[in-house]
Amino acid sequence: METKVVLDSRTFREFTIFDMLARRKAWKSPVTFASIMTISAIVCFIMHKTDGAVLLGSILLMIGLGMPIVYFSSFFLNLKEEIKKQKLSQGRYVYTINLDSSAIHVRNEKEEATYQWDKAYHAYRNYDAIYIYITSERAFILPSEKTDQDKAWDLISKKMKDKCTKIQSNKINLRSVGEKS
């Protein structure tokens, strides 16, 4: 099953958000930091009769809430810049992926690679794409409009067995909402 992957900004954005915030759980550190600083600020506010406690509590609260805001703002700003840098706003051909019973074959204009199924790290399926991770850091995206997702997922599930995760999402397929047929 061969798929020419044309990556657009929406697919890249959804993948990056999934990879960083859901799979790698990069949200945990800023949220933990905010929680610790907020609890410390509350302790300071409780001790409001002590000189400087309210001021210290206010500073801790501003830092505790400000740092995660800066973290997530820079994450989304960098994501926006990467989309511009990669010229994905209108979609761009990135690679062709061929899934067969023997291996995962990937090629682009410059190179070609083959990955054995048993060496692949993990695969995820969400509402409109399949992400095949060759390593914990490198993945290939199969957008739903470019391939038969059910057929591809059946093959991937058969070959990767327990290294497959179907992401449960109540999200509506955004590609079909508001777009004209």
PDB file of C-alpha atoms in Angstrom:
ATOM      1  CA  MET A   1       0.000   0.000   0.000  1.00  0.00           C
ATOM      2  CA  GLU A   2       1.772   3.120  -1.256  1.00  0.00           C
ATOM      3  CA  THR A   3       0.998   6.648  -0.095  1.00  0.00           C
ATOM      4  CA  LYS A   4       2.464   9.917  -1.348  1.00  0.00           C
ATOM      5  CA  VAL A   5       2.404  12.120   1.724  1.00  0.00           C
ATOM      6  CA  VAL A   6       1.685  15.778   1.144  1.00  0.00           C
ATOM      7  CA  LEU A   7       2.085  17.452   4.501  1.00  0.00           C
ATOM      8  CA  ASP A   8       0.019  20.544   5.178  1.00  0.00           C
ATOM      9  CA  SER A   9       0.049  22.953   8.101  1.00  0.00           C
ATOM     10  CA  ARG A  10      -2.979  21.410   9.843  1.00  0.00           C
ATOM     11  CA  THR A  11      -1.594  17.867   9.760  1.00  0.00           C
ATOM     12  CA  PHE A  12       1.837  19.039  10.942  1.00  0.00           C
ATOM     13  CA  ARG A  13       0.292  21.123  13.737  1.00  0.00           C
ATOM     14  CA  GLU A  14      -1.898  18.242  14.942  1.00  0.00           C
ATOM     15  CA  PHE A  15       1.029  15.823  14.846  1.00  0.00           C
ATOM     16  CA  THR A  16       3.380  18.164  16.721  1.00  0.00           C
ATOM     17  CA  ILE A  17       0.798  18.891  19.406  1.00  0.00           C
ATOM     18  CA  PHE A  18       0.130  15.165  19.794  1.00  0.00           C
ATOM     19  CA  ASP A  19       3.833  14.310  19.864  1.00  0.00           C
ATOM     20  CA  MET A  20       4.911  16.955  22.365  1.00  0.00           C
ATOM     21  CA  LEU A  21       1.898  17.375  24.604  1.00  0.00           C
ATOM     22  CA  ALA A  22       0.166  13.978  24.527  1.00  0.00           C
ATOM     23  CA  ARG A  23       2.875  11.411  23.797  1.00  0.00           C
ATOM     24  CA  ARG A  24       5.887  13.046  25.448  1.00  0.00           C
ATOM     25  CA  LYS A  25       3.703  14.773  28.053  1.00  0.00           C
ATOM     26  CA  ALA A  26       5.733  17.977  27.853  1.00  0.00           C
ATOM     27  CA  TRP A  27       2.888  19.799  29.603  1.00  0.00           C
ATOM     28  CA  LYS A  28       3.651  18.118  32.953  1.00  0.00           C
ATOM     29  CA  SER A  29       6.679  20.194  33.958  1.00  0.00           C
ATOM     30  CA  PRO A  30       5.080  23.629  33.434  1.00  0.00           C
ATOM     31  CA  VAL A  31       1.857  22.515  35.136  1.00  0.00           C
ATOM     32  CA  THR A  32       3.781  21.044  38.074  1.00  0.00           C
ATOM     33  CA  PHE A  33       5.805  24.253  38.342  1.00  0.00           C
ATOM     34  CA  ALA A  34       2.621  26.349  38.289  1.00  0.00           C
ATOM     35  CA  SER A  35       1.049  24.131  40.960  1.00  0.00           C
ATOM     36  CA  ILE A  36       4.040  24.357  43.295  1.00  0.00           C
ATOM     37  CA  MET A  37       4.310  28.109  42.897  1.00  0.00           C
ATOM     38  CA  THR A  38       0.548  28.595  43.370  1.00  0.00           C
ATOM     39  CA  ILE A  39       0.540  26.495  46.547  1.00  0.00           C
ATOM     40  CA  SER A  40       3.513  28.494  47.827  1.00  0.00           C
ATOM     41  CA  ALA A  41       1.659  31.715  47.022  1.00  0.00           C
ATOM     42  CA  ILE A  42      -1.434  30.483  48.892  1.00  0.00           C
ATOM     43  CA  VAL A  43       0.721  29.720  51.936  1.00  0.00           C
ATOM     44  CA  CYS A  44       2.084  33.270  51.742  1.00  0.00           C
ATOM     45  CA  PHE A  45      -1.445  34.701  51.470  1.00  0.00           C
ATOM     46  CA  ILE A  46      -2.543  32.675  54.502  1.00  0.00           C
ATOM     47  CA  MET A  47       0.359  34.234  56.390  1.00  0.00           C
ATOM     48  CA  HIS A  48      -0.798  37.726  55.341  1.00  0.00           C
ATOM     49  CA  LYS A  49      -0.093  39.174  58.796  1.00  0.00           C
ATOM     50  CA  THR A  50       3.636  38.556  58.339  1.00  0.00           C
ATOM     51  CA  ASP A  51       5.539  41.455  56.764  1.00  0.00           C
ATOM     52  CA  GLY A  52       6.126  40.926  53.046  1.00  0.00           C
ATOM     53  CA  ALA A  53       4.069  37.704  52.838  1.00  0.00           C
ATOM     54  CA  VAL A  54       1.455  39.155  50.487  1.00  0.00           C
ATOM     55  CA  LEU A  55       4.109  40.688  48.266  1.00  0.00           C
ATOM     56  CA  LEU A  56       6.030  37.404  48.141  1.00  0.00           C
ATOM     57  CA  GLY A  57       2.792  35.501  47.465  1.00  0.00           C
ATOM     58  CA  SER A  58       1.939  37.860  44.616  1.00  0.00           C
ATOM     59  CA  ILE A  59       5.399  37.456  43.089  1.00  0.00           C
ATOM     60  CA  LEU A  60       5.264  33.653  43.419  1.00  0.00           C
ATOM     61  CA  LEU A  61       1.806  33.592  41.834  1.00  0.00           C
ATOM     62  CA  MET A  62       2.888  35.814  38.921  1.00  0.00           C
ATOM     63  CA  ILE A  63       5.958  33.685  38.274  1.00  0.00           C
ATOM     64  CA  GLY A  64       4.044  30.448  38.765  1.00  0.00           C
ATOM     65  CA  LEU A  65       1.394  31.387  36.233  1.00  0.00           C
ATOM     66  CA  GLY A  66       3.642  33.447  33.965  1.00  0.00           C
ATOM     67  CA  MET A  67       6.256  30.785  33.237  1.00  0.00           C
ATOM     68  CA  PRO A  68       3.768  28.210  31.852  1.00  0.00           C
ATOM     69  CA  ILE A  69       2.135  30.943  29.773  1.00  0.00           C
ATOM     70  CA  VAL A  70       5.534  31.832  28.313  1.00  0.00           C
ATOM     71  CA  TYR A  71       6.331  28.118  27.785  1.00  0.00           C
ATOM     72  CA  PHE A  72       3.133  27.341  25.888  1.00  0.00           C
ATOM     73  CA  SER A  73       3.188  30.641  23.983  1.00  0.00           C
ATOM     74  CA  SER A  74       6.713  29.966  22.768  1.00  0.00           C
ATOM     75  CA  PHE A  75       5.772  26.380  21.877  1.00  0.00           C
ATOM     76  CA  PHE A  76       2.907  27.530  19.651  1.00  0.00           C
ATOM     77  CA  LEU A  77       4.901  30.453  18.235  1.00  0.00           C
ATOM     78  CA  ASN A  78       7.777  28.101  17.326  1.00  0.00           C
ATOM     79  CA  LEU A  79       5.271  25.703  15.770  1.00  0.00           C
ATOM     80  CA  LYS A  80       3.868  28.528  13.645  1.00  0.00           C
ATOM     81  CA  GLU A  81       7.387  29.562  12.581  1.00  0.00           C
ATOM     82  CA  GLU A  82       8.310  25.955  11.702  1.00  0.00           C
ATOM     83  CA  ILE A  83       5.217  25.709   9.474  1.00  0.00           C
ATOM     84  CA  LYS A  84       6.364  28.853   7.628  1.00  0.00           C
ATOM     85  CA  LYS A  85       9.964  27.630   7.434  1.00  0.00           C
ATOM     86  CA  GLN A  86       8.885  24.242   6.026  1.00  0.00           C
ATOM     87  CA  LYS A  87       6.473  25.999   3.591  1.00  0.00           C
ATOM     88  CA  LEU A  88       3.525  23.831   4.637  1.00  0.00           C
ATOM     89  CA  SER A  89       0.710  26.379   4.398  1.00  0.00           C
ATOM     90  CA  GLN A  90      -0.448  25.055   1.019  1.00  0.00           C
ATOM     91  CA  GLY A  91       0.852  21.534   1.498  1.00  0.00           C
ATOM     92  CA  ARG A  92       4.147  20.108   0.307  1.00  0.00           C
ATOM     93  CA  TYR A  93       5.225  16.654  -0.831  1.00  0.00           C
ATOM     94  CA  VAL A  94       7.574  15.219   1.818  1.00  0.00           C
ATOM     95  CA  TYR A  95       7.882  11.470   1.162  1.00  0.00           C
ATOM     96  CA  THR A  96       6.275   8.363  -0.224  1.00  0.00           C
ATOM     97  CA  ILE A  97       5.656   5.542   2.208  1.00  0.00           C
ATOM     98  CA  ASN A  98       4.957   1.992   1.126  1.00  0.00           C
ATOM     99  CA  LEU A  99       3.617  -0.452   3.687  1.00  0.00           C
ATOM    100  CA  ASP A 100       3.869  -4.106   2.722  1.00  0.00           C
ATOM    101  CA  SER A 101       3.997  -7.370   4.624  1.00  0.00           C
ATOM    102  CA  SER A 102       7.814  -7.400   4.706  1.00  0.00           C
ATOM    103  CA  ALA A 103       8.720  -3.834   5.784  1.00  0.00           C
ATOM    104  CA  ILE A 104       8.060  -0.092   5.788  1.00  0.00           C
ATOM    105  CA  HIS A 105       9.646   1.563   2.756  1.00  0.00           C
ATOM    106  CA  VAL A 106      10.098   5.345   2.703  1.00  0.00           C
ATOM    107  CA  ARG A 107      11.558   7.502  -0.038  1.00  0.00           C
ATOM    108  CA  ASN A 108      11.754  11.112  -1.098  1.00  0.00           C
ATOM    109  CA  GLU A 109      13.636  12.949  -3.840  1.00  0.00           C
ATOM    110  CA  LYS A 110      17.007  12.470  -2.101  1.00  0.00           C
ATOM    111  CA  GLU A 111      16.986   9.171  -0.231  1.00  0.00           C
ATOM    112  CA  GLU A 112      15.292   5.855   0.349  1.00  0.00           C
ATOM    113  CA  ALA A 113      15.073   3.740   3.510  1.00  0.00           C
ATOM    114  CA  THR A 114      13.537   0.459   4.599  1.00  0.00           C
ATOM    115  CA  TYR A 115      12.507  -0.289   8.172  1.00  0.00           C
ATOM    116  CA  GLN A 116      11.637  -3.750   9.440  1.00  0.00           C
ATOM    117  CA  TRP A 117       8.310  -4.030  11.215  1.00  0.00           C
ATOM    118  CA  ASP A 118       9.793  -5.618  14.322  1.00  0.00           C
ATOM    119  CA  LYS A 119      12.255  -2.724  14.706  1.00  0.00           C
ATOM    120  CA  ALA A 120       9.566  -0.027  14.550  1.00  0.00           C
ATOM    121  CA  TYR A 121       9.022   1.725  17.869  1.00  0.00           C
ATOM    122  CA  HIS A 122       5.242   2.373  18.008  1.00  0.00           C
ATOM    123  CA  ALA A 123       2.221   3.355  15.923  1.00  0.00           C
ATOM    124  CA  TYR A 124      -0.677   5.622  16.849  1.00  0.00           C
ATOM    125  CA  ARG A 125      -3.962   6.189  15.085  1.00  0.00           C
ATOM    126  CA  ASN A 126      -6.054   9.237  15.766  1.00  0.00           C
ATOM    127  CA  TYR A 127      -9.197  10.529  14.101  1.00  0.00           C
ATOM    128  CA  ASP A 128      -7.500  11.601  10.879  1.00  0.00           C
ATOM    129  CA  ALA A 129      -3.933  10.257  10.667  1.00  0.00           C
ATOM    130  CA  ILE A 130      -1.645   7.372  11.528  1.00  0.00           C
ATOM    131  CA  TYR A 131       1.750   8.101  13.080  1.00  0.00           C
ATOM    132  CA  ILE A 132       4.352   5.372  12.639  1.00  0.00           C
ATOM    133  CA  TYR A 133       7.312   5.927  14.957  1.00  0.00           C
ATOM    134  CA  ILE A 134      10.446   4.258  13.654  1.00  0.00           C
ATOM    135  CA  THR A 135      12.309   5.374  16.792  1.00  0.00           C
ATOM    136  CA  SER A 136      11.078   7.262  19.841  1.00  0.00           C
ATOM    137  CA  GLU A 137      12.139  10.491  18.087  1.00  0.00           C
ATOM    138  CA  ARG A 138      11.303   9.849  14.410  1.00  0.00           C
ATOM    139  CA  ALA A 139       7.856   9.313  12.956  1.00  0.00           C
ATOM    140  CA  PHE A 140       6.131   9.124   9.600  1.00  0.00           C
ATOM    141  CA  ILE A 141       2.645  10.525   9.151  1.00  0.00           C
ATOM    142  CA  LEU A 142      -0.080   8.923   7.047  1.00  0.00           C
ATOM    143  CA  PRO A 143      -2.868  11.529   6.650  1.00  0.00           C
ATOM    144  CA  SER A 144      -6.351  10.056   6.252  1.00  0.00           C
ATOM    145  CA  GLU A 145      -7.116  11.782   2.944  1.00  0.00           C
ATOM    146  CA  LYS A 146      -4.070  10.146   1.359  1.00  0.00           C
ATOM    147  CA  THR A 147      -4.583   6.508   2.349  1.00  0.00           C
ATOM    148  CA  ASP A 148      -7.197   3.948   3.357  1.00  0.00           C
ATOM    149  CA  GLN A 149      -6.802   4.278   7.121  1.00  0.00           C
ATOM    150  CA  ASP A 150      -8.627   1.058   8.001  1.00  0.00           C
ATOM    151  CA  LYS A 151      -6.591  -1.061   5.605  1.00  0.00           C
ATOM    152  CA  ALA A 152      -3.313   0.565   6.671  1.00  0.00           C
ATOM    153  CA  TRP A 153      -4.139   0.230  10.380  1.00  0.00           C
ATOM    154  CA  ASP A 154      -5.055  -3.446   9.942  1.00  0.00           C
ATOM    155  CA  LEU A 155      -1.635  -4.146   8.390  1.00  0.00           C
ATOM    156  CA  ILE A 156       0.205  -2.053  10.981  1.00  0.00           C
ATOM    157  CA  SER A 157      -1.671  -3.717  13.865  1.00  0.00           C
ATOM    158  CA  LYS A 158      -0.947  -7.158  12.445  1.00  0.00           C
ATOM    159  CA  LYS A 159       2.773  -6.452  12.048  1.00  0.00           C
ATOM    160  CA  MET A 160       3.429  -4.357  15.170  1.00  0.00           C
ATOM    161  CA  LYS A 161       0.991  -6.190  17.479  1.00  0.00           C
ATOM    162  CA  ASP A 162       1.253  -4.715  20.987  1.00  0.00           C
ATOM    163  CA  LYS A 163       3.132  -1.599  19.811  1.00  0.00           C
ATOM    164  CA  CYS A 164      -0.041   0.015  18.438  1.00  0.00           C
ATOM    165  CA  THR A 165      -2.308   2.505  20.149  1.00  0.00           C
ATOM    166  CA  LYS A 166      -5.614   3.788  18.901  1.00  0.00           C
ATOM    167  CA  ILE A 167      -6.082   7.260  20.328  1.00  0.00           C
ATOM    168  CA  GLN A 168      -9.562   7.709  21.672  1.00  0.00           C
ATOM    169  CA  SER A 169     -10.767  11.131  20.720  1.00  0.00           C
ATOM    170  CA  ASN A 170     -14.153  12.783  20.817  1.00  0.00           C
ATOM    171  CA  LYS A 171     -12.803  15.306  18.351  1.00  0.00           C
ATOM    172  CA  ILE A 172     -14.718  15.767  15.139  1.00  0.00           C
ATOM    173  CA  ASN A 173     -12.691  15.348  11.978  1.00  0.00           C
ATOM    174  CA  LEU A 174     -11.875  19.012  11.377  1.00  0.00           C
ATOM    175  CA  ARG A 175     -11.110  18.412   7.714  1.00  0.00           C
ATOM    176  CA  SER A 176     -14.779  17.772   6.998  1.00  0.00           C
ATOM    177  CA  VAL A 177     -16.213  20.604   9.119  1.00  0.00           C
ATOM    178  CA  GLY A 178     -16.763  23.810   7.207  1.00  0.00           C
ATOM    179  CA  GLU A 179     -15.032  22.591   4.057  1.00  0.00           C
ATOM    180  CA  LYS A 180     -16.896  22.448   0.791  1.00  0.00           C
ATOM    181  CA  SER A 181     -17.025  19.148  -1.022  1.00  0.00           C
TER     182      SER A 181
END
